[in-house]
Coordinates of C-alpha atoms (C1' of nucleotides) in Angstrom, one line a residue:
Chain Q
X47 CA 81.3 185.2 91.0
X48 CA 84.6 183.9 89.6
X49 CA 87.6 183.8 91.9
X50 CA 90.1 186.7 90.8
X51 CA 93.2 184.2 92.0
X52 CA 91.3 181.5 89.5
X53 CA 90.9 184.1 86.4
X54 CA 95.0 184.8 87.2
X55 CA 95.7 181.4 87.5
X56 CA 93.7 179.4 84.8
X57 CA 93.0 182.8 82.6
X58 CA 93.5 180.8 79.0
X59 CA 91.4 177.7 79.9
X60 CA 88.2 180.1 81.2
X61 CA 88.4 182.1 78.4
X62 CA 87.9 179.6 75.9
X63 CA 85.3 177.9 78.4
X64 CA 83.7 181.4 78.0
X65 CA 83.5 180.9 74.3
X66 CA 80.4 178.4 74.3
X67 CA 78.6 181.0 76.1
X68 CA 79.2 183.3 73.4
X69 CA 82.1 185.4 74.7
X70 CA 83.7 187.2 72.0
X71 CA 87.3 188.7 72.0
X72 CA 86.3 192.1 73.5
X73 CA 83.8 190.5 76.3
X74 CA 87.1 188.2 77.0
X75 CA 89.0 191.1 77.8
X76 CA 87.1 192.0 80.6
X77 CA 89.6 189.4 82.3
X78 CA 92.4 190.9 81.5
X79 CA 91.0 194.1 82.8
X80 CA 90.4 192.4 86.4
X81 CA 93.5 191.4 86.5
X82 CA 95.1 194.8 85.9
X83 CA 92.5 196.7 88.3
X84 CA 93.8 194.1 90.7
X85 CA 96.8 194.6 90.4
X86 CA 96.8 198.2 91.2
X87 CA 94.5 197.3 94.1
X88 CA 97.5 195.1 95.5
X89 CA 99.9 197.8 94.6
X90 CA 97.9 200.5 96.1
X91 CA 97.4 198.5 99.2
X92 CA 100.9 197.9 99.7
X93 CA 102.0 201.3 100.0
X94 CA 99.0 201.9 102.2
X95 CA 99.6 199.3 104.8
X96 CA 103.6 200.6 104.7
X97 CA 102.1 204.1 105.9
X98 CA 99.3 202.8 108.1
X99 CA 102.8 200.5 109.9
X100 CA 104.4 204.1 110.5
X101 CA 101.3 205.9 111.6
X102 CA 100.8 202.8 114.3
X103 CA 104.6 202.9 115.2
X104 CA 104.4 206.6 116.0
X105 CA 101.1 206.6 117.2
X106 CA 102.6 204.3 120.1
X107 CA 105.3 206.3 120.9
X108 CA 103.8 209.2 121.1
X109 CA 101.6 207.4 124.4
X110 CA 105.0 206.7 125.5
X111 CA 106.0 210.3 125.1
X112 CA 103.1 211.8 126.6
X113 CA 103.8 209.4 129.9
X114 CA 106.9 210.3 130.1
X115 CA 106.0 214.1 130.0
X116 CA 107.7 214.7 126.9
X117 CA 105.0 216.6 125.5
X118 CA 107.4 219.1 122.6
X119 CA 108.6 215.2 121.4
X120 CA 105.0 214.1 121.3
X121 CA 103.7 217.2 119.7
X122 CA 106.5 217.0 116.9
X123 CA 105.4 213.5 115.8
X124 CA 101.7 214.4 116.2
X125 CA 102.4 216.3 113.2
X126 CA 104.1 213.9 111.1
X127 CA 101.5 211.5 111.8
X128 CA 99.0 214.2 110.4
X129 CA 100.8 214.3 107.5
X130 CA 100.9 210.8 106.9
X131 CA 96.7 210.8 106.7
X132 CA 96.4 212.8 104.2
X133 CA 98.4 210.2 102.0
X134 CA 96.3 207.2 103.8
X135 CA 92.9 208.7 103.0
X136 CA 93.4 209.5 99.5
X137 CA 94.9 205.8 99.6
X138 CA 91.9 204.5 100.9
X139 CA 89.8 206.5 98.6
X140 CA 91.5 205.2 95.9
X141 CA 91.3 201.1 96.7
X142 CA 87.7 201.3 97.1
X143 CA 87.2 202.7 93.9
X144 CA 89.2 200.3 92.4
X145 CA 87.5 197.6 94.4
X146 CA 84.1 198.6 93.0
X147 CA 85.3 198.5 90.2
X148 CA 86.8 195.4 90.2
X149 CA 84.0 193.8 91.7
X150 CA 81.8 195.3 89.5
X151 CA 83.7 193.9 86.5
X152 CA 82.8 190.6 88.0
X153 CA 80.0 190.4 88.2
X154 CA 79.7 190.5 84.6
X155 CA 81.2 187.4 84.2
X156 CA 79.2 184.2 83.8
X157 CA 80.4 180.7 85.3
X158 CA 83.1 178.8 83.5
X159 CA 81.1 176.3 81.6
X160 CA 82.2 172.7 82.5
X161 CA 83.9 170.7 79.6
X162 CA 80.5 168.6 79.3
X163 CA 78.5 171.8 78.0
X164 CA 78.0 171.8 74.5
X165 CA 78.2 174.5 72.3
X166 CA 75.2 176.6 71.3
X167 CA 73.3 179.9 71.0
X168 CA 70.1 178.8 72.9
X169 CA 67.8 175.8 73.7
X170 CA 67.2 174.6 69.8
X171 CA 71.0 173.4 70.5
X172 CA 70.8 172.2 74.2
X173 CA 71.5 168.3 73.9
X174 CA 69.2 165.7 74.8
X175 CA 71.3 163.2 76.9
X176 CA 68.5 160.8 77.7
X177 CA 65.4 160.2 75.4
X178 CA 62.5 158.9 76.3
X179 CA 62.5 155.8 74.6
X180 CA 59.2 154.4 75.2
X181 CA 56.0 155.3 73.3
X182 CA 54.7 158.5 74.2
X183 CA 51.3 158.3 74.9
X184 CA 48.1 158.4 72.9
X185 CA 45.5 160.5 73.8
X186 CA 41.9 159.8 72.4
X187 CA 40.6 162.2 69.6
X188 CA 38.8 164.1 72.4
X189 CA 41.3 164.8 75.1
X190 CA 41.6 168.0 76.4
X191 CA 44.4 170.7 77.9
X192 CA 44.8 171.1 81.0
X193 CA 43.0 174.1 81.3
X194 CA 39.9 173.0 79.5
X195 CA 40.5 170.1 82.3
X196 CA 40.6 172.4 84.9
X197 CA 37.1 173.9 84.0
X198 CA 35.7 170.2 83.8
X199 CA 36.1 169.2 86.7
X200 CA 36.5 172.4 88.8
X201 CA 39.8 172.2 89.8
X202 CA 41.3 174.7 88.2
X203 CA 40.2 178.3 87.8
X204 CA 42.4 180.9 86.1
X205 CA 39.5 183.9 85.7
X206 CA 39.1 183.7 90.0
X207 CA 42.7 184.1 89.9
X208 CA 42.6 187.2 87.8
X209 CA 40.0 188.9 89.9
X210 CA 41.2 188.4 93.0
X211 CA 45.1 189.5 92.0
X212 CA 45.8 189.1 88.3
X213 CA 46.8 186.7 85.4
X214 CA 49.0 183.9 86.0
X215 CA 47.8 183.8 89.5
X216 CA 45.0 180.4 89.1
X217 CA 43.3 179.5 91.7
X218 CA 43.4 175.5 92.6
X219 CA 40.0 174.3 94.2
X220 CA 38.4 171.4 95.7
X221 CA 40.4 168.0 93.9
X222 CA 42.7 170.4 92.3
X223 CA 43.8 172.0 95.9
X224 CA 44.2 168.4 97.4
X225 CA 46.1 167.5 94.4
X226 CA 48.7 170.0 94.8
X227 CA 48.9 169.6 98.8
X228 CA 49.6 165.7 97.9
X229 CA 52.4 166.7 95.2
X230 CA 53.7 168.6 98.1
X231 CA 54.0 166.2 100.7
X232 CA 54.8 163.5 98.3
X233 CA 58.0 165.2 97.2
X234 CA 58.9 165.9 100.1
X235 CA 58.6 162.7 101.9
X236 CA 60.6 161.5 98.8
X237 CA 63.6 163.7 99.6
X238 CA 63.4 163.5 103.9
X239 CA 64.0 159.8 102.5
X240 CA 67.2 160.7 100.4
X241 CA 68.7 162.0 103.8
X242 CA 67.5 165.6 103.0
X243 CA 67.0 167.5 106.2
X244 CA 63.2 169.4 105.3
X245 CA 63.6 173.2 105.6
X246 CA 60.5 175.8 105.7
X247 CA 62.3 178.9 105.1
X248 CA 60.9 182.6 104.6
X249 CA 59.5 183.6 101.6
X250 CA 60.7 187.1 101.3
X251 CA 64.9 187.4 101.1
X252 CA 66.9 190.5 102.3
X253 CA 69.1 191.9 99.3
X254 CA 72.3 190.3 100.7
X255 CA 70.7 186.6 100.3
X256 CA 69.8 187.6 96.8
X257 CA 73.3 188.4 95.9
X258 CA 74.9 185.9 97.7
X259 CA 72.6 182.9 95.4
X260 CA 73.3 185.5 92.1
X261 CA 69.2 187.0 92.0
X262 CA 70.9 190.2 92.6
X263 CA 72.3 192.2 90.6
X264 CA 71.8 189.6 86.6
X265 CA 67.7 189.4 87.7
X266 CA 66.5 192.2 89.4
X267 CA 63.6 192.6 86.8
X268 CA 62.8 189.2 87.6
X269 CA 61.6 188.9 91.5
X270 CA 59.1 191.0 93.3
X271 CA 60.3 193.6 95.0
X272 CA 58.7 195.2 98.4
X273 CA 60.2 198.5 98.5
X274 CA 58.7 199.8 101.0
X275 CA 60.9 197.2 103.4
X276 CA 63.3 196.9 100.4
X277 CA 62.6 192.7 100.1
X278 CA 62.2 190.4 97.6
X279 CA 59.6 187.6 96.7
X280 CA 61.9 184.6 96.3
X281 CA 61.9 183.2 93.2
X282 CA 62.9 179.8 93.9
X283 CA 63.4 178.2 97.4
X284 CA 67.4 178.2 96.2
X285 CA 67.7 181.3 97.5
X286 CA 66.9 181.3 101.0
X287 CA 67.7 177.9 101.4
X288 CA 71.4 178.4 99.9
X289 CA 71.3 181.7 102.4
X290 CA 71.6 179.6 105.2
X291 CA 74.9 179.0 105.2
X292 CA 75.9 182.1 103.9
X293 CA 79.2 183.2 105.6
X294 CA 79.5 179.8 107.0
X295 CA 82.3 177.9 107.5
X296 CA 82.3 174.5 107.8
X297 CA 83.9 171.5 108.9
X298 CA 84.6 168.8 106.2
X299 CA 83.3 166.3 107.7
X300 CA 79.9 168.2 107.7
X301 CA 79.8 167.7 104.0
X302 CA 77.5 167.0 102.0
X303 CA 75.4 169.3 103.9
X304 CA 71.7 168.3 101.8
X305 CA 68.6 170.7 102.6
X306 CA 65.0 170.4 101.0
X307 CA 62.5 172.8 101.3
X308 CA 59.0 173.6 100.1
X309 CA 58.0 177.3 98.8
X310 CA 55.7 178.8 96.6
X311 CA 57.7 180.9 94.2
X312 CA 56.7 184.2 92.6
X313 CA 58.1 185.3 88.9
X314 CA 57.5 188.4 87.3
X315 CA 58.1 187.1 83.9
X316 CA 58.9 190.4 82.6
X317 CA 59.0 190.3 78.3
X318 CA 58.1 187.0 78.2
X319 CA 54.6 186.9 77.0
X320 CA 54.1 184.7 74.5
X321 CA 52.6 181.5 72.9
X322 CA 53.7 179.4 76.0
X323 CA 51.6 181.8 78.4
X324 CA 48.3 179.7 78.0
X325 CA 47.7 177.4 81.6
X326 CA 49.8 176.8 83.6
X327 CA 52.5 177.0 81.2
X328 CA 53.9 179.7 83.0
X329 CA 52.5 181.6 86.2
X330 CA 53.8 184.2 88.2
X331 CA 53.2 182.2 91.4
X332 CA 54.0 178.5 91.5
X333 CA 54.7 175.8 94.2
X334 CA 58.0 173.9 94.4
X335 CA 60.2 171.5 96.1
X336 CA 63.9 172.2 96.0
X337 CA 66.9 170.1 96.5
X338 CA 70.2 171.8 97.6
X339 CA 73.2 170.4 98.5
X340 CA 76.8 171.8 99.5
X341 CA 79.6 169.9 98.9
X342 CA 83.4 169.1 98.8
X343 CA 84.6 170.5 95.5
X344 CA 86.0 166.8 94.3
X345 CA 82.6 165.4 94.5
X346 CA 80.2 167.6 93.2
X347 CA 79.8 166.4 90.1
X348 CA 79.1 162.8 91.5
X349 CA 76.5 164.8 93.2
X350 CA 75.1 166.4 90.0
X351 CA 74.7 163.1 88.7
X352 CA 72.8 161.3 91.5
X353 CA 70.7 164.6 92.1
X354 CA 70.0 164.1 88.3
X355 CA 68.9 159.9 89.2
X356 CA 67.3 161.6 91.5
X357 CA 64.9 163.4 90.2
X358 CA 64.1 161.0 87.3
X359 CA 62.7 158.3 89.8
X360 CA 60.3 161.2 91.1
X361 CA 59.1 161.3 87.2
X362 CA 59.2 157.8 87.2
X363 CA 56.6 157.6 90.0
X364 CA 54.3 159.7 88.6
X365 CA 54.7 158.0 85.7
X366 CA 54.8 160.7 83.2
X367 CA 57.1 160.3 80.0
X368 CA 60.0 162.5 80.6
X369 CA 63.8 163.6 78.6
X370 CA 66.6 165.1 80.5
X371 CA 68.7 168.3 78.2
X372 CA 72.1 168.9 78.8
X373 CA 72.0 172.6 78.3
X374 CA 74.4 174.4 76.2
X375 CA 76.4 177.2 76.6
X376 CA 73.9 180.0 75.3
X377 CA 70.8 178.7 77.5
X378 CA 72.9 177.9 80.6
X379 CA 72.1 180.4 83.8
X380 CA 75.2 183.0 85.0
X381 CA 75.9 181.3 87.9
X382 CA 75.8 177.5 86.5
X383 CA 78.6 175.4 85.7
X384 CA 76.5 172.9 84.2
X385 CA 72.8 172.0 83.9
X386 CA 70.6 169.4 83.2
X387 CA 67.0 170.2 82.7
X388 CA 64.0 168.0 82.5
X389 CA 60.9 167.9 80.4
X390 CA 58.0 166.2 80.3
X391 CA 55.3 165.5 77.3
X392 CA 52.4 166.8 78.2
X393 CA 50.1 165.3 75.8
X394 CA 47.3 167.0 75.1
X395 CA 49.4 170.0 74.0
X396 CA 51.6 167.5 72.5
X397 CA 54.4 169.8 73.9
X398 CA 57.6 168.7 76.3
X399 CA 57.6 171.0 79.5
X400 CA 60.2 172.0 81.7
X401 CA 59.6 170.9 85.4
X402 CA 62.8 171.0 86.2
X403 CA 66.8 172.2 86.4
X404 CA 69.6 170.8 88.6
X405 CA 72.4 172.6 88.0
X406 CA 76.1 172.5 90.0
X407 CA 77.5 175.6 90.5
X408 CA 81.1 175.1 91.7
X409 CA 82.2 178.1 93.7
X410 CA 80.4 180.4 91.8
X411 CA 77.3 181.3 94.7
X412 CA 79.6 179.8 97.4
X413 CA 82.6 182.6 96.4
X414 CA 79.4 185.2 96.8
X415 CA 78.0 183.5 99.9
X416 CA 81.4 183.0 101.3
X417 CA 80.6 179.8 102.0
X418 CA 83.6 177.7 103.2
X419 CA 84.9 174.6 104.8
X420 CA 87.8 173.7 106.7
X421 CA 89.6 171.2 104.9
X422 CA 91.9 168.1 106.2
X423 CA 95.1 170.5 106.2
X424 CA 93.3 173.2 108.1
X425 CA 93.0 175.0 104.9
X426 CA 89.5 177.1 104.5
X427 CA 88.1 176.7 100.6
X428 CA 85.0 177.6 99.0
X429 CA 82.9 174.7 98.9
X430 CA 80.5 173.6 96.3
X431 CA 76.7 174.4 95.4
X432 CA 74.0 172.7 93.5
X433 CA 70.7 172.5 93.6
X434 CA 67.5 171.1 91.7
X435 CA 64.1 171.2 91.0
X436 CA 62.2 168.3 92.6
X437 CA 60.1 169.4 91.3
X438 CA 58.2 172.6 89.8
X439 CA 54.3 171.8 90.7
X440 CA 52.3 173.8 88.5
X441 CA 53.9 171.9 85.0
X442 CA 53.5 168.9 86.6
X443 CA 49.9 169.6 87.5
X444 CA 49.2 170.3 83.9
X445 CA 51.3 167.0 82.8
X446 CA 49.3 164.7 85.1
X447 CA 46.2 166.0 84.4
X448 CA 46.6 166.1 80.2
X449 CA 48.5 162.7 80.4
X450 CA 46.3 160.6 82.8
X451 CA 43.0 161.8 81.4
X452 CA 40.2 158.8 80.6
X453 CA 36.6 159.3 79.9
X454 CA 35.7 158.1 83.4
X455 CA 38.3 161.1 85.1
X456 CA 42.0 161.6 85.6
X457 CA 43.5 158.6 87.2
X458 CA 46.1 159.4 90.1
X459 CA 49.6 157.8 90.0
X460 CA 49.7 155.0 92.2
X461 CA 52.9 156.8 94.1
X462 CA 50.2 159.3 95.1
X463 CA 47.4 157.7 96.1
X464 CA 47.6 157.5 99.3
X465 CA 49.1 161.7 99.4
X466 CA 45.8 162.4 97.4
X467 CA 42.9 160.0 99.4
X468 CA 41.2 159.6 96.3
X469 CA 41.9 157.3 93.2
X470 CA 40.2 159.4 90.4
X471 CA 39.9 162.6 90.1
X472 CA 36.3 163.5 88.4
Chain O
rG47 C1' 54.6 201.4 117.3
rG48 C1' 56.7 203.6 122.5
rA49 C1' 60.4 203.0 126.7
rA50 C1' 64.9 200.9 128.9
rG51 C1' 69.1 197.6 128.4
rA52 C1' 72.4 194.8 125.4
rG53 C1' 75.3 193.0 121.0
rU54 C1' 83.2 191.0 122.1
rG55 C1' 86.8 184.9 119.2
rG56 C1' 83.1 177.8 118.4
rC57 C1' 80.5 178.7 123.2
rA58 C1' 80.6 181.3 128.0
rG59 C1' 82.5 185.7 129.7
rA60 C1' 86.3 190.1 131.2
rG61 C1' 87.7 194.7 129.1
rC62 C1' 84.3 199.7 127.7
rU63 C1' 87.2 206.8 133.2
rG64 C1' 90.8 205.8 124.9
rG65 C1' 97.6 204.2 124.6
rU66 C1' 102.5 196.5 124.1
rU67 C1' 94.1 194.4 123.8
rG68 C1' 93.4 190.5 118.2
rA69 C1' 91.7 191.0 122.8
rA70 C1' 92.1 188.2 130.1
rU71 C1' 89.8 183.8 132.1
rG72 C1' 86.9 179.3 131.7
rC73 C1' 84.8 175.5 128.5
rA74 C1' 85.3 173.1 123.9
rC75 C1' 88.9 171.6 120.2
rC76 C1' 94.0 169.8 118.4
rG77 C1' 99.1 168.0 119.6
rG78 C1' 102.3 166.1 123.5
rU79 C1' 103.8 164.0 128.5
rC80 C1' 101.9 160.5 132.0
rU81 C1' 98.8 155.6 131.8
rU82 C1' 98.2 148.5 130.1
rG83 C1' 94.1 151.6 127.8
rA84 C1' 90.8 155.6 129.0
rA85 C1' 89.9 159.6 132.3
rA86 C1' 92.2 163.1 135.4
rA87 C1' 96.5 166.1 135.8
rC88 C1' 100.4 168.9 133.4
rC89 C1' 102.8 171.3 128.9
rG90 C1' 102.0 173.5 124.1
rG91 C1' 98.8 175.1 120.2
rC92 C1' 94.2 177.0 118.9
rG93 C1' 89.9 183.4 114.6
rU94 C1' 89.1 185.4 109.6
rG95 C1' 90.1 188.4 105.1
rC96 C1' 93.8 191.0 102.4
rG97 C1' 99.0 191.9 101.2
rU98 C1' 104.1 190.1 101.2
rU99 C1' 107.5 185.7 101.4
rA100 C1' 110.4 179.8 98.4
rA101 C1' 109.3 179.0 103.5
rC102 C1' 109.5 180.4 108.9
rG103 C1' 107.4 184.7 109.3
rC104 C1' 106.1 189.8 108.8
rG105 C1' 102.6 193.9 107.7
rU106 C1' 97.5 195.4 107.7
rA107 C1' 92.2 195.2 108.7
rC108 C1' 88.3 193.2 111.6
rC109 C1' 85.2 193.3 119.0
rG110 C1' 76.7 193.5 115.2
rG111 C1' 76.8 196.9 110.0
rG112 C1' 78.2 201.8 108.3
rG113 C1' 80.1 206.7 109.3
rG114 C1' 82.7 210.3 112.6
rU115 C1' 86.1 212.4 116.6
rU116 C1' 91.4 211.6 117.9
rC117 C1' 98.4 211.3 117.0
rG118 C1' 95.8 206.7 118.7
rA119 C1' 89.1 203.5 119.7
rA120 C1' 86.5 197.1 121.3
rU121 C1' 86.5 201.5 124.5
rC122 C1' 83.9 208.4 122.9
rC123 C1' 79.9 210.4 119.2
rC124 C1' 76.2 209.6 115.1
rU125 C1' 73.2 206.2 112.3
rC126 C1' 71.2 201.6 110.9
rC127 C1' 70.3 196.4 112.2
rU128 C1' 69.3 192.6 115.7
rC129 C1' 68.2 190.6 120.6
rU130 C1' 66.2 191.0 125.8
rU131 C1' 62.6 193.2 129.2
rC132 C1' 58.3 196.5 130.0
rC133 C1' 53.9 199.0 127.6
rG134 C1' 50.6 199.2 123.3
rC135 C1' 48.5 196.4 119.2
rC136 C1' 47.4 191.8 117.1
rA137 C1' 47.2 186.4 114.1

RNA sequence: GGAAGAGUGGCAGAGCUGGUUGAAUGCACCGGUCUUGAAAACCGGCGUGCGUUAACGCGUACCGGGGGUUCGAAUCCCUCCUCUUCCGCCA
């Protein structure tokens, strides 16, 4: 969430950042309503900590009373000190209201879109910031989805998947499993070598990791949740990856802290049934490698932007055909300051498919996570998040598959031939 | 799952028969003296949040989390979490 001393501070410049996201005049008021709950919170607290000074000051003497056996003395400023907490605990009662509230307030607000985010109500106005400028390819008149692939060659089975849990659960067998195992370790050996340390984190999050990465509260209809031991499914390695250094604070020089990690990741995908349900277009359980980084707030967009390079090499490799959205302000996440997704053309359905979305998130998680570093005055400041997709398996699956497809099989990247064993997949 | 013990500052480790204890001491760390340089030695500094202040500073809260008793709690009580050991179960 936002920082209240930044919405005091820079209140005019967030609010018309606000505006690409669709805040209008009332929503915008919400900051002006922080500010005031906050200021009664400091005014509250300053009367508070007067009495809590004079309940301390007497509290000692009376110690010094007692010792020295004047007991009437001692008795005498028991009772003011009684009368005192009655004003301290209706004090108290009243900042924490108030700092619900407050808090509560916040976390209705969105991230301050960065000045590179265009305007827009959703994706038809996200901005394509690189093309693909080659050909995209040509499939003969016979080429088939993925799914239809899948069945060909028995890699892919989306009926077993439904019977042994439910739909959008498919099942990956023999050249299909292998497949994925090699997309795994490929990516992953690709990012150890980009100086990322490999993490294999939990799969299920506490509620406090949730909020701290921003899952919790905007997207509780979104993740899995095990009530009976109140935890959540992660839907994205972000969040317990992120959770490491939750309540951390760092040294500078520690900086950029960079963390990979490899998770399956479950979606409910509440409301969301539609045309783009078919495959493995979207599934409630898919693997994933994720890139996070923490950084020094002056270089995180220098970050975004080789995180970005990053990820198109991986594309690159697998030589799939591939263009990278800037998203605007009505399709960019809560917590994001700015995002970049990436699509790739999957052929056969002749449709471009998200695989992945590195975003930079400024202070917005780290201000939740309380994530801090020391800096070289000895100052403690919320350091910078980001992460990235790198990248979202099942799509890719269904991209390699549609895009390589030949009459003699589906012909394996040469990046991954050596992840995979085999050349051709038939 | 059952029983017992424990959770204190970056780490180690006192305090825990309630009252200058935000917390001894050691290590680590930073600054200084000394030294040709380094080490050692010595001197000084060394937690976080909030509030207040132009600033020095001051106030307040925090000794696993939450609640309670008390004029006053790291110290007593309740509850939850975690760790250790023993028993049970088990990949």
């Amino acid at each position: 969430m936002l920082e209240i001393s930044r919405i005091r501070s820079e209140k005019d410049v967030i609010k018309e950042s606000l505006k690409k996201r669709g805040w209008n005049k009332d929503k915008l008021s919400i900051l002006d309503k922080i500010i005031e709950s906050d200021d009664i919170r400091k005014s509250i607290q300053i009367a508070n900590d007067d009495l809590l000074s004079q309940r301390n000051q007497l509290s000692k003497q009376i110690g010094e009373l007692f010792k020295s056996g004047k007991t009437e003395e001692a008795n005498n400023a028991k009772k003011k000190v009684e009368s005192l907490k009655t004003d301290i605990s209706k004090n108290e009662d009243d900042m924490s209201s108030v700092k619900k509230e407050i808090e509560d307030l916040l976390l209705t607000v969105p991230n301050v879109p960065n000045a590179l985010v265009p305007e827009g109500q959703d994706e038809s106005d996200n901005l394509v910031s690189k093309e693909w400028d080659q050909d995209l390819p040509q499939l003969a008149e016979d080429a088939l989805p993925h799914w239809e692939l899948g069945k060909k060659y028995n890699i892919l089975d989306f009926e077993l998947g439904v019977k042994i849990t439910g739909a959008g659960f498919p099942v990956f067998r023999n050249k299909g499993a292998r497949l994925q195992r090699a997309l795994i370790n490929f990516f992953l050996d690709e990012a150890y070598n980009q100086g990322y340390e490999e993490v294999a984190v939990p799969l299920l999050v506490n509620a406090d990791s949730a909020k701290g990465t921003g899952n919790l509260p905007d997207k509780e209809g979104q993740m899995y949740h095990v009530t009976k031991d109140d935890l959540y499914l992660i839907p994205t390695a972000e969040v317990p990856v992120t959770n490491i250094h939750r309540n951390d604070l760092v040294k500078e020089d520690q900086l950029p802290i960079k963390l990979t990690g490899y998770t399956p990741c479950f979606r409910r995908e509440a409301g969301s049934y539609g045309a783009d349900v078919k495959g493995l277009n979207r599934v409630h359980q898919f693997d994933k490698i994720e890139i996070v980084q923490i950084t020094h707030p002056d270089k995180s967009y220098e970050t975004l932007d080789t995180m970005v390079a990053y990820v198109e090499t991986l594309l690159s490799k697998l030589e799939l055909p591939y263009r990278i959205l800037r998203l605007c302000g009505g399709d960019l996440t809560f917590a994001s300051a700015l995002t970049y997704d990436f699509e790739v053309y999957s052929a056969a359905q002749k449709k471009w498919l998200e695989v992945s979305s590195v975003s930079n998130f400024e202070t917005y998680q780290s201000n939740r996570l309380k994530l801090r570093f020391k800096d070289s005055q000895g100052k403690n400041r919320l350091a910078h998040t980001l992460n990235g997709s790198a990248l979202a398996l099942a799509r890719i699956i269904a991209a390699l598959l549609e895009n390589h497809q030949t009459q003699d099989g589906i012909v394996i990247p040469e990046a991954l031939r050596k992840y995979t064993g085999f050349e051709i997949l038939n």
